Coordinates of C-alpha atoms in Angstrom, one line a residue:
M27 CA 25.8 20.9 -5.3
K28 CA 25.9 19.3 -1.8
W29 CA 22.2 19.2 -1.2
I30 CA 21.4 17.2 -4.5
N31 CA 24.4 14.8 -3.9
F32 CA 23.1 14.2 -0.3
L33 CA 19.5 13.9 -1.5
R34 CA 20.4 11.1 -4.0
K35 CA 21.2 8.9 -1.0
Y36 CA 17.5 8.6 -0.3
G37 CA 16.9 7.4 -3.9
P38 CA 17.0 4.0 -5.6
I39 CA 20.8 3.5 -5.5
P40 CA 22.7 0.5 -4.2
R41 CA 23.2 0.7 -0.4
N42 CA 23.2 -1.3 2.8
D43 CA 19.6 -1.1 3.9
N44 CA 20.3 -2.6 7.3
M45 CA 22.3 0.6 8.2
F46 CA 20.1 3.1 6.2
D47 CA 19.3 5.4 9.2
E48 CA 22.9 5.4 10.4
T49 CA 24.2 6.0 6.9
I50 CA 21.9 9.0 6.4
Q51 CA 22.8 10.5 9.7
R52 CA 26.6 10.2 9.2
S53 CA 26.4 11.6 5.7
A54 CA 24.3 14.6 7.0
Q55 CA 26.9 15.3 9.7
R56 CA 29.8 14.9 7.3
N57 CA 28.2 17.4 4.7
K58 CA 26.7 19.6 7.4
I59 CA 23.2 19.1 6.0
D60 CA 20.0 18.5 7.9
P61 CA 18.4 15.1 7.0
I62 CA 14.8 15.1 5.9
L63 CA 13.0 14.9 9.3
F64 CA 9.3 15.0 10.4
E65 CA 7.5 13.7 13.4
H66 CA 6.6 10.0 13.2
P67 CA 2.9 9.4 13.6
F68 CA 3.6 6.9 16.4
Q69 CA 6.1 9.2 18.2
Q70 CA 3.7 10.8 20.7
R71 CA 2.3 7.5 21.6
V72 CA 5.7 6.1 22.2
F73 CA 6.8 9.1 24.3
E74 CA 3.6 8.8 26.4
C75 CA 5.0 5.4 27.6
F76 CA 7.9 7.2 29.3
K77 CA 5.6 9.5 31.3
R78 CA 4.4 6.6 33.5
E79 CA 5.6 6.3 37.0
Q80 CA 6.6 2.8 36.4
L81 CA 8.3 2.1 33.0
R82 CA 7.8 -1.1 31.1
S83 CA 9.4 -2.6 28.0
I84 CA 8.6 -1.4 24.4
I85 CA 8.7 -3.3 21.2
L86 CA 8.7 -1.6 17.9
T87 CA 8.0 -3.9 14.9
G88 CA 7.1 -3.5 11.3
T89 CA 8.7 -3.7 7.9
A90 CA 12.2 -2.4 7.0
G91 CA 12.1 1.4 6.8
D92 CA 9.1 2.0 9.0
G93 CA 11.2 4.3 11.3
K94 CA 11.9 1.9 14.2
T95 CA 15.5 3.0 14.5
H96 CA 14.5 6.7 14.2
L97 CA 12.1 6.3 17.0
C98 CA 14.6 4.6 19.2
R99 CA 17.0 7.5 18.6
E100 CA 14.3 10.1 19.5
V101 CA 13.7 8.3 22.8
W102 CA 17.5 8.0 23.4
N103 CA 17.9 11.7 22.9
S104 CA 14.9 12.7 24.9
L105 CA 16.3 10.7 27.9
G106 CA 19.6 12.4 27.7
G107 CA 21.5 9.6 26.0
D108 CA 25.1 10.3 24.8
A109 CA 25.0 11.2 21.1
A110 CA 28.6 9.7 20.6
L111 CA 27.4 6.4 21.9
W112 CA 24.4 6.4 19.6
A113 CA 26.7 7.1 16.6
S114 CA 28.6 3.8 17.2
D115 CA 27.8 0.6 15.2
D116 CA 26.8 -1.3 18.2
P117 CA 23.1 -2.4 17.9
Y118 CA 22.9 -2.7 21.7
L119 CA 23.1 0.3 24.1
L120 CA 22.5 0.6 27.8
L121 CA 21.0 3.8 29.3
P122 CA 20.7 4.0 33.2
V123 CA 17.4 5.8 33.8
S124 CA 17.8 5.9 37.6
R125 CA 19.7 4.1 40.3
S126 CA 17.2 1.3 40.3
L127 CA 16.3 1.1 36.6
N128 CA 18.2 0.4 33.4
L129 CA 16.8 0.9 29.9
H130 CA 18.3 -1.6 27.4
F131 CA 18.1 -0.5 23.7
I132 CA 18.3 -3.2 21.0
R133 CA 17.9 -0.9 18.1
D134 CA 18.5 -3.5 15.4
L135 CA 17.5 -7.0 16.5
S136 CA 18.7 -8.7 13.3
G137 CA 22.2 -7.2 13.8
W138 CA 22.3 -8.2 17.5
A139 CA 20.8 -11.7 17.6
P140 CA 22.9 -14.6 16.5
P141 CA 22.6 -15.4 12.8
Q142 CA 20.2 -18.1 11.8
G143 CA 21.9 -21.5 12.0
T144 CA 23.8 -20.6 15.1
S145 CA 22.8 -20.9 18.7
W146 CA 22.2 -18.5 21.5
S147 CA 24.6 -20.6 23.5
D148 CA 27.4 -19.3 21.3
V149 CA 26.8 -15.9 22.8
P150 CA 25.9 -16.6 26.5
H151 CA 25.8 -12.9 27.5
K152 CA 23.1 -12.2 24.9
K153 CA 21.2 -15.3 25.9
K154 CA 21.2 -14.1 29.5
L155 CA 20.0 -10.7 28.5
M156 CA 17.1 -12.2 26.5
G157 CA 16.2 -14.2 29.6
V158 CA 16.2 -10.9 31.6
F159 CA 13.9 -9.4 28.9
C160 CA 11.4 -12.3 29.2
E161 CA 11.3 -12.1 33.0
S162 CA 10.8 -8.3 32.9
L163 CA 7.5 -8.8 31.0
F164 CA 5.9 -10.4 34.1
A165 CA 7.7 -8.5 36.9
K166 CA 5.7 -5.8 38.7
K167 CA 8.7 -3.5 39.4
P168 CA 11.5 -4.7 37.0
S169 CA 14.9 -3.2 37.5
D170 CA 15.5 -3.7 33.7
V171 CA 13.3 -2.7 30.8
F172 CA 13.9 -2.9 27.1
M173 CA 13.3 -1.0 23.9
I174 CA 13.6 -3.5 21.1
A175 CA 13.3 -2.7 17.3
G176 CA 12.9 -5.6 14.9
N177 CA 11.2 -6.4 11.6
D178 CA 8.1 -8.5 11.5
G179 CA 8.7 -12.0 12.8
Q180 CA 12.3 -11.4 13.9
L181 CA 11.5 -11.2 17.6
I182 CA 9.3 -14.4 17.4
E183 CA 12.1 -16.2 15.5
A184 CA 14.7 -15.1 18.0
L185 CA 12.6 -16.2 21.0
R186 CA 11.9 -19.6 19.3
R187 CA 15.6 -20.3 19.3
L188 CA 15.9 -19.7 23.0
D189 CA 15.7 -22.7 25.4
S190 CA 12.0 -23.2 26.0
S191 CA 11.8 -22.4 29.7
D192 CA 8.4 -21.5 31.2
V193 CA 9.0 -17.8 31.1
V194 CA 10.4 -17.8 27.5
V195 CA 7.3 -19.8 26.3
K196 CA 5.0 -17.4 28.2
A197 CA 6.8 -14.3 26.6
R198 CA 6.7 -15.8 23.2
D199 CA 3.0 -16.6 23.4
A200 CA 2.2 -13.1 24.6
I201 CA 4.2 -11.4 21.8
E202 CA 2.6 -13.7 19.2
E203 CA -0.8 -12.8 20.4
L204 CA 0.0 -9.1 20.3
L205 CA 1.2 -9.4 16.8
V206 CA -1.5 -11.7 15.4
E207 CA -4.4 -9.8 17.1
D208 CA -2.9 -6.4 16.3
L209 CA -3.0 -5.3 20.0
Q210 CA -0.8 -2.8 21.8
L211 CA -1.3 -4.1 25.3
L212 CA -2.1 -7.5 26.9
K213 CA -3.3 -7.9 30.5
G214 CA -0.7 -9.2 32.8
V215 CA 2.2 -8.3 30.4
E216 CA 4.4 -5.3 31.2
L217 CA 4.9 -4.4 27.5
D218 CA 3.8 -1.8 25.0
F219 CA 3.8 -3.3 21.5
F220 CA 3.8 -1.0 18.5
N221 CA 3.4 -2.4 14.9
L222 CA 4.4 0.5 12.8
S223 CA 3.2 -1.2 9.6
R224 CA -0.4 -0.7 10.8
G225 CA -0.1 3.1 10.2
S226 CA -1.5 4.9 7.2
S227 CA 1.0 5.2 4.3
A228 CA -1.1 8.1 3.0
E229 CA -0.6 10.0 6.3
L230 CA 3.2 9.2 6.2
F231 CA 3.3 10.7 2.6
D232 CA 1.6 13.9 3.7
R233 CA 4.2 14.4 6.5
A234 CA 7.1 13.4 4.3
V235 CA 6.3 15.5 1.3
K236 CA 6.0 18.6 3.5
A237 CA 9.5 18.0 5.1
F238 CA 10.9 17.2 1.6
L239 CA 9.6 20.4 0.0
D240 CA 10.5 22.6 3.0
H241 CA 14.1 21.5 3.3
P242 CA 16.4 24.5 3.3
G243 CA 18.6 22.8 0.6
W244 CA 16.1 24.0 -2.1
K245 CA 16.5 27.6 -1.1
E246 CA 20.2 27.2 -1.8
C247 CA 19.4 25.9 -5.2
Y248 CA 17.3 29.0 -6.0
A249 CA 20.1 31.2 -4.7
L250 CA 22.3 30.0 -7.5
N251 CA 20.5 32.3 -9.9
A252 CA 21.5 29.9 -12.7
G253 CA 21.1 30.5 -16.4
P254 CA 18.3 28.9 -18.4
D255 CA 20.5 26.0 -19.6
E256 CA 22.2 25.3 -16.2
F257 CA 21.3 23.4 -13.1
F258 CA 18.1 24.9 -11.5
G259 CA 17.7 27.3 -14.3
N260 CA 14.4 27.8 -16.1
Q261 CA 14.9 24.7 -18.3
C262 CA 16.1 22.5 -15.5
P263 CA 13.9 19.3 -15.1
V264 CA 14.9 19.1 -11.4
R265 CA 13.5 22.5 -10.7
R266 CA 10.4 21.8 -12.8
N267 CA 9.7 18.6 -11.0
Y268 CA 10.2 20.3 -7.6
E269 CA 7.8 23.0 -8.5
L270 CA 5.2 20.6 -9.8
L271 CA 5.4 18.6 -6.6
Q272 CA 4.4 21.8 -4.7
Q273 CA 1.1 22.0 -6.6
P274 CA -1.9 20.9 -4.4
L275 CA -3.4 18.8 -7.2
M276 CA -0.2 16.9 -7.7
Q277 CA 0.1 16.1 -4.0
Q278 CA -3.6 15.1 -3.8
R279 CA -3.1 12.6 -6.7
I280 CA 0.0 11.1 -5.1
H281 CA -1.8 10.9 -1.8
L282 CA -4.6 9.0 -3.7
L283 CA -2.1 6.5 -4.9
F284 CA -1.0 5.8 -1.3
E285 CA -4.7 5.6 -0.2
L286 CA -5.3 2.9 -2.9
C287 CA -2.3 0.9 -1.5
D288 CA -3.7 1.3 2.1
Y289 CA -7.1 0.1 0.9
N290 CA -5.4 -3.0 -0.6
N291 CA -3.4 -3.7 2.6
L292 CA -0.1 -2.8 0.9
H293 CA 1.9 -0.8 3.4
L294 CA 4.6 1.5 2.3
P295 CA 7.2 2.6 4.9
I296 CA 8.9 5.9 5.3
R297 CA 12.1 4.8 3.5
Q298 CA 10.1 3.9 0.4
I299 CA 8.2 7.2 0.5
L300 CA 11.4 9.2 0.7
L301 CA 12.8 7.0 -2.2
L302 CA 9.8 7.9 -4.2
L303 CA 10.0 11.7 -3.6
T304 CA 13.7 11.7 -4.5
N305 CA 13.2 9.7 -7.6
A306 CA 10.2 11.8 -8.6
V307 CA 12.3 15.0 -8.6
L308 CA 15.7 13.7 -9.7
G309 CA 14.8 10.7 -11.9
H310 CA 16.1 10.5 -15.5
P311 CA 17.0 7.4 -17.5
S312 CA 20.1 9.1 -19.0
A313 CA 21.6 10.4 -15.7
H314 CA 24.2 8.6 -13.6
E315 CA 22.4 5.8 -11.6
N316 CA 19.2 7.2 -13.2
L317 CA 19.2 10.2 -10.7
M318 CA 20.2 13.6 -12.0
R319 CA 23.2 15.4 -10.5
A320 CA 23.9 19.1 -11.0
I321 CA 26.5 18.2 -13.6
D322 CA 24.0 16.0 -15.6
V323 CA 21.4 18.8 -16.1
P324 CA 23.2 20.9 -18.9
K325 CA 23.9 17.7 -20.9
I326 CA 20.2 16.6 -20.6
I327 CA 19.0 20.0 -21.7
A328 CA 21.4 20.2 -24.7
S329 CA 20.3 16.7 -25.8
G330 CA 16.7 17.6 -26.0
E331 CA 15.8 14.8 -23.5
I332 CA 14.1 17.0 -20.8
S333 CA 10.8 15.2 -21.2
K334 CA 12.3 11.9 -20.2
G335 CA 12.7 13.2 -16.7
A336 CA 9.0 14.0 -16.2
I337 CA 7.8 13.7 -12.6
Y338 CA 4.7 12.0 -13.9
N339 CA 6.7 9.1 -15.2
N340 CA 9.3 9.0 -12.4
I341 CA 6.6 8.4 -9.8
F342 CA 6.1 5.0 -11.3
G343 CA 9.8 4.4 -11.7
G344 CA 9.7 5.0 -15.4
N345 CA 13.3 6.2 -15.3
L346 CA 14.5 2.8 -14.1
S347 CA 15.0 -0.5 -15.8
E348 CA 12.1 -3.0 -15.5
R349 CA 14.2 -5.2 -13.2
S350 CA 14.9 -2.3 -10.8
R351 CA 11.2 -1.2 -10.8
S352 CA 10.0 -4.7 -9.9
S353 CA 12.5 -5.0 -7.1
I354 CA 11.6 -1.8 -5.4
T355 CA 8.4 -2.1 -3.3
I356 CA 6.8 1.2 -4.0
F357 CA 7.1 1.0 -7.7
N358 CA 5.9 -2.6 -7.6
Y359 CA 2.8 -1.5 -5.7
F360 CA 2.1 1.6 -7.8
N361 CA 2.5 -0.2 -11.1
R362 CA -0.2 -2.7 -10.0
L363 CA -2.6 0.2 -10.7
Q364 CA -1.6 0.0 -14.4
I365 CA -1.6 3.8 -14.8
G366 CA -0.3 4.6 -18.2
Y367 CA -1.5 1.3 -19.7
E368 CA -5.2 1.7 -18.9
T369 CA -7.0 4.4 -20.8
N370 CA -10.3 5.2 -22.7
N371 CA -11.1 6.3 -26.2
R372 CA -11.5 10.0 -25.3
I373 CA -8.1 10.2 -23.6
D374 CA -6.3 8.5 -26.5
N375 CA -8.1 10.7 -29.0
I376 CA -6.9 13.8 -27.2
L377 CA -3.3 12.5 -27.1
I378 CA -3.1 11.2 -30.7
Y379 CA -5.5 13.5 -32.7
G380 CA -6.2 16.3 -30.4
E381 CA -4.0 19.0 -32.0
Y382 CA -6.1 18.6 -35.3
D383 CA -9.5 17.5 -34.0
E384 CA -11.7 20.5 -33.3
F385 CA -13.9 18.4 -30.9
V386 CA -11.1 17.8 -28.5
K387 CA -8.7 20.6 -29.4
R388 CA -9.5 22.6 -26.2
E389 CA -8.8 19.6 -24.0
Y390 CA -5.6 18.9 -25.9
D391 CA -4.3 22.5 -25.4
S392 CA -5.2 22.4 -21.7
L393 CA -3.6 19.1 -20.9
I394 CA -0.9 18.6 -23.4
G395 CA -0.2 21.6 -25.6
S396 CA 0.2 24.1 -22.8
D397 CA 2.9 21.9 -21.1
S398 CA 6.1 23.1 -22.7
F399 CA 8.2 20.8 -20.5
Y400 CA 6.5 17.4 -20.5
G401 CA 3.7 17.8 -23.1
A402 CA 3.8 17.8 -26.8
D403 CA 7.5 18.5 -27.4
A404 CA 9.2 18.1 -30.8
S405 CA 10.1 14.5 -30.2
Y406 CA 6.5 13.6 -29.2
Q407 CA 5.0 15.4 -32.2
M408 CA 7.4 13.7 -34.6
A409 CA 6.8 10.2 -33.1
R410 CA 3.0 10.8 -33.2
K411 CA 3.1 11.9 -36.8
Q412 CA 5.1 8.7 -37.8
Y413 CA 2.7 6.6 -35.9
V414 CA -0.4 8.0 -37.5
E415 CA 1.1 7.9 -41.0
A416 CA 2.8 4.5 -40.8
G417 CA 0.6 2.7 -38.3
D418 CA 2.1 -0.7 -37.4
E419 CA 4.2 -1.0 -40.5
D420 CA 7.3 0.6 -38.8
E421 CA 7.4 -1.5 -35.6
D422 CA 10.3 0.4 -34.0
S423 CA 8.6 3.8 -34.5
A424 CA 5.3 2.4 -33.2
N425 CA 7.0 1.1 -30.0
A426 CA 8.8 4.3 -29.4
F427 CA 5.5 6.3 -29.7
L428 CA 3.6 3.8 -27.5
E429 CA 6.2 4.3 -24.7
M430 CA 5.7 8.1 -25.0
L431 CA 1.9 7.5 -24.9
V432 CA 2.4 5.7 -21.6
R433 CA 4.2 8.8 -20.2
Q434 CA 1.5 11.1 -21.5
R435 CA -1.3 9.1 -20.0
R436 CA 0.4 9.2 -16.7
G437 CA 0.7 13.0 -17.0
I438 CA -3.0 13.3 -17.7
F439 CA -3.7 11.3 -14.5
F440 CA -2.0 14.1 -12.5
K441 CA -3.4 16.9 -14.6
I442 CA -7.1 16.3 -14.9
P443 CA -8.8 18.9 -12.6
R444 CA -10.9 17.4 -9.8
E445 CA -14.1 19.0 -11.1
Q446 CA -13.6 17.2 -14.5
E447 CA -12.9 13.7 -13.2
K448 CA -16.4 12.4 -14.1
E449 CA -16.2 14.1 -17.5
F450 CA -12.9 12.4 -18.4
K451 CA -13.9 9.1 -16.7
F452 CA -10.8 9.6 -14.5
W453 CA -10.8 6.1 -12.9
E454 CA -10.6 4.4 -16.3
L455 CA -6.9 5.5 -16.3
T456 CA -6.4 2.8 -13.6
V457 CA -7.2 -0.9 -13.4
F458 CA -9.5 0.0 -10.6
K459 CA -12.6 1.4 -12.4
H460 CA -14.7 1.4 -9.3
A461 CA -12.0 2.9 -6.9
G462 CA -13.5 6.3 -6.7
E463 CA -16.8 4.8 -5.6
Y464 CA -15.0 2.5 -3.1
V465 CA -13.1 5.4 -1.5
S466 CA -15.9 8.0 -1.3
D467 CA -19.1 5.9 -1.2
V468 CA -17.9 3.0 1.0
C469 CA -14.7 3.8 3.1
E470 CA -15.2 7.5 3.7
L471 CA -18.9 7.1 4.2
L472 CA -18.6 4.3 6.8
M473 CA -15.8 6.0 8.6
S474 CA -18.0 9.1 9.0
G475 CA -20.8 7.0 10.5
G476 CA -22.9 6.7 7.3
G477 CA -24.2 3.6 5.5
V478 CA -23.5 2.1 2.1
D479 CA -26.1 2.6 -0.7
R480 CA -28.2 -0.6 -1.3
R481 CA -27.3 -0.5 -5.0
I482 CA -23.6 -1.0 -4.2
L483 CA -24.4 -3.9 -1.9
G484 CA -26.8 -5.4 -4.5
R485 CA -24.0 -5.3 -7.1
L486 CA -21.6 -7.1 -4.8
I487 CA -24.3 -9.8 -4.1
K488 CA -24.8 -10.2 -7.8
G489 CA -21.0 -10.7 -8.2
L490 CA -20.9 -13.2 -5.4
N491 CA -23.7 -15.2 -6.8
R492 CA -22.0 -15.4 -10.2
V493 CA -18.8 -16.6 -8.5
F494 CA -20.6 -19.0 -6.1
T495 CA -22.7 -20.7 -8.8
G496 CA -20.7 -20.1 -12.0
M497 CA -23.8 -18.9 -13.8
L498 CA -24.9 -15.5 -15.0
V499 CA -27.2 -14.8 -12.1
D500 CA -28.8 -11.3 -11.7
D501 CA -30.3 -11.8 -8.3
E502 CA -29.3 -9.0 -5.9
R503 CA -31.7 -9.8 -3.1
R504 CA -30.5 -13.3 -2.0
L505 CA -27.1 -14.8 -1.7
Y506 CA -27.2 -18.4 -3.0
L507 CA -25.1 -21.2 -1.6
A508 CA -24.4 -24.1 -3.9
T509 CA -21.9 -26.9 -4.6
S510 CA -21.2 -29.2 -7.5
G511 CA -22.2 -32.2 -5.5
S512 CA -18.5 -33.2 -5.2
H513 CA -16.8 -30.1 -3.7
S514 CA -17.9 -26.6 -2.9
Q515 CA -15.2 -24.7 -4.9
A516 CA -16.1 -26.1 -8.4
K517 CA -16.5 -23.4 -11.1
I518 CA -20.0 -24.6 -11.9
S519 CA -22.1 -25.3 -8.7
R520 CA -25.7 -26.2 -9.3
V521 CA -26.6 -28.2 -6.2
Y522 CA -28.7 -25.7 -4.2
L523 CA -28.1 -25.7 -0.4
G524 CA -30.0 -22.6 0.5
H525 CA -29.8 -18.8 0.4
I526 CA -29.4 -15.9 2.8
S527 CA -31.6 -12.9 2.5
V528 CA -29.9 -9.5 1.9
Q529 CA -32.6 -7.5 3.7
P530 CA -33.2 -8.3 7.4
S531 CA -35.4 -11.4 7.6
K532 CA -35.6 -13.7 10.7
G533 CA -32.1 -12.7 11.7
E534 CA -30.6 -13.0 8.3
R535 CA -29.0 -10.0 6.6
I536 CA -26.0 -9.0 4.6
S537 CA -24.2 -5.7 5.2
I538 CA -21.0 -3.7 4.6
A539 CA -19.6 -2.4 7.8
L540 CA -16.4 -0.9 9.3
N541 CA -14.6 -3.4 11.5
D542 CA -14.0 -1.6 14.8
Q543 CA -10.9 -3.6 15.6
T544 CA -9.0 -3.6 12.3
K545 CA -10.5 -0.4 11.0
R546 CA -11.0 -2.1 7.6
I547 CA -14.2 -2.8 5.6
D548 CA -16.0 -6.1 6.0
L549 CA -18.8 -7.8 4.1
Q550 CA -20.8 -9.5 6.8
V551 CA -23.2 -12.3 6.1
Y552 CA -25.6 -13.0 9.1
F553 CA -27.3 -16.3 9.5
S554 CA -29.0 -15.2 12.7
L555 CA -28.7 -12.3 15.0
H556 CA -25.4 -13.5 16.4
D557 CA -24.0 -16.0 13.8
F558 CA -22.2 -14.3 11.0
I559 CA -19.2 -14.8 8.6
S560 CA -17.3 -11.8 7.4
L561 CA -15.0 -11.2 4.4
E562 CA -12.6 -8.3 4.4
L563 CA -13.7 -6.1 1.5
N564 CA -10.4 -4.6 0.3
L565 CA -10.2 -2.6 -3.0
V566 CA -9.1 -5.6 -5.1
R567 CA -12.1 -7.7 -4.0
F568 CA -14.5 -4.8 -4.4
E569 CA -13.3 -4.3 -7.9
F570 CA -13.3 -8.0 -8.7
L571 CA -16.9 -8.5 -7.6
S572 CA -18.1 -5.2 -9.3
R573 CA -16.5 -6.3 -12.6
V574 CA -18.0 -9.8 -12.4
A575 CA -21.4 -8.3 -11.7
S576 CA -21.2 -5.8 -14.6
E577 CA -19.2 -7.7 -17.2
G578 CA -20.3 -11.3 -16.4
A579 CA -16.8 -12.8 -16.5
L580 CA -13.6 -12.8 -14.6
P581 CA -11.5 -9.8 -15.3
T582 CA -8.2 -10.9 -16.9
S583 CA -6.4 -8.1 -15.0
F584 CA -7.1 -9.7 -11.6
S585 CA -5.3 -12.8 -10.3
K586 CA -6.6 -16.2 -9.8
E587 CA -5.9 -15.6 -6.1
C588 CA -8.8 -13.2 -5.8
Y589 CA -11.2 -15.7 -7.3
E590 CA -9.9 -18.4 -4.9
D591 CA -10.4 -15.9 -2.0
I592 CA -14.1 -15.6 -2.8
Q593 CA -14.5 -19.4 -3.3
A594 CA -12.8 -19.8 0.2
F595 CA -15.4 -17.4 1.6
K596 CA -18.2 -19.5 0.1
S597 CA -16.8 -22.6 1.8
R598 CA -16.8 -20.8 5.1
L599 CA -20.5 -19.8 4.5
I600 CA -21.4 -23.4 3.6
A601 CA -19.7 -24.8 6.7
K602 CA -21.6 -22.4 8.9
A603 CA -24.9 -23.2 7.1
N604 CA -24.2 -26.9 7.6
D605 CA -23.7 -26.3 11.3
L606 CA -27.1 -24.7 11.5
Q607 CA -29.1 -27.0 9.2
S608 CA -28.8 -30.2 7.1
S609 CA -28.3 -29.8 3.4
E610 CA -30.1 -33.0 2.6
V611 CA -33.7 -33.9 3.2
S612 CA -34.2 -37.6 3.8
I613 CA -37.2 -39.5 2.3
G614 CA -37.4 -42.8 4.0
D615 CA -34.2 -44.8 4.4
N616 CA -33.3 -45.2 0.7
C617 CA -33.8 -41.8 -0.9
V618 CA -32.4 -38.3 -0.7
E619 CA -33.7 -35.1 -2.4
L620 CA -31.4 -32.7 -4.1
Q621 CA -32.4 -29.3 -5.5
I622 CA -30.7 -28.4 -8.8
L623 CA -30.2 -24.8 -9.9
N624 CA -30.9 -23.6 -13.4
S625 CA -30.5 -20.1 -14.8
D626 CA -33.2 -18.6 -17.0
N627 CA -32.3 -15.1 -18.2
G628 CA -30.4 -14.2 -15.1
K629 CA -33.1 -15.7 -12.7
L630 CA -32.2 -18.7 -10.7
E631 CA -34.7 -21.5 -10.3
H632 CA -34.3 -24.8 -8.6
K633 CA -36.0 -28.1 -9.2
T634 CA -36.0 -31.2 -7.0
I635 CA -34.7 -34.6 -8.0
T636 CA -34.8 -37.7 -5.9
I637 CA -31.9 -40.0 -5.8
K638 CA -31.8 -43.5 -4.4
R639 CA -29.1 -44.2 -2.0

């Protein structure tokens, strides 16, 4: 089956990633199959640059697989570039736009620039061209403009290796500012700068999944009219996975996974999204390279291993080895959510005892029993029975059942109806118990112009106070600043420096707001009307502070890094406070007063002690 063989090239199989786009295009032409295409979210913005009377250079940056080469090809084609030239392996192409203007394409900077450890002087024609590029950024009517595609940092690294002339230094500084400040334009610089990694991964998924599902290759699969035990017959896991992916609830839940990554500043490029979709439909641990071919399907059906190819498990790379999963970005990110390993008593009661327990039998039938493909098949029922009867005595059987239990919990994550999410405590199936609140009551609310509920802010202040002081503080109205007396980041800090009022008071206030520049959520601590310190409140930090506030201890599922981030935030607050007022009150020349914090049933009190110098 040509379509399936071609589709596998998008999946987690060994390949040369530097030539991914070219490889896909050539394979598509060779097999006379359309590649999976959709309009890139940045495409219209890039095309607008070519509608100006005076063209200027364009840089496309981002991570590998963000669609930089694809956008370059779309521009090349729109300007009438020769398709045969584009099909070559040369990373540099020249397109005369008019008699007085040349457009230089460097569609793969890493493949064109001299390798690290070598000098631009070894390739003088390239060195000269880079000089022309730098000069074009500051010319009013350049005769040469450039379209350069390179991964994050590649362009800066390439410019740093050039001889540091005035124009090279000026160009390098401008590009660094555009990258660091996340800007598209800079006054006085004739350049449009697009960082494709700043786009929404959830939006990319929505576009990609539609193109994936609508590809004509699937119609050819249905046209086979295969028997039940054949490829794309009624028992075929590929067909089942494809049809499950068409369901709105399934797409909404996968979209949610991408949203959670976006809220954690974990960007997923197009290449990774197409890899996920391919693996979701074709994945199976017993298939060649863990991706099903048409010839694999009859064997899998005959072996009774259909359930191992469940889309619910494939979305997390469950068909791959642990080493492969950890090395693939999208599975690495998705598995940080711990879906399949997090659960609650109700969910596990349904999965283990539901068939026989009248109190949860209805939910069992709805979520598990009715799923003849990936629910309670014969192998699951046998493993469950052995587990219940033998317990931990038979370690091998117990481990086999626990692996199945992970797959079933993942299935339930995608099956629970939206209207029953609260009933099943849906978010307890992930490590982010407060994610639903963060998405709906913080991010979406702020983006629509609303304000965050005071109870949420109060809980975060409570969590901050507990981290800042190392004591079980319950105060939600004031943010306490304290040190250990020796350094500000000690786990227990009892030397009181002052506090900031949460509610507006003489210029002081604390709020959660949408950052207009970054479009991310900030926790802002105001010392006065104009003096404030902000902390980016991503999902991990929100969950961390919420857990500390409610559970009174550091969640073991979160890294030490998050704790250190909050302590670093405290240090910044203390530094700002010290700029505005002294933390010591002098008494004469020989004494100093310190205020020591004590916690009494969650309430902080401070008493004054006098120390001789």
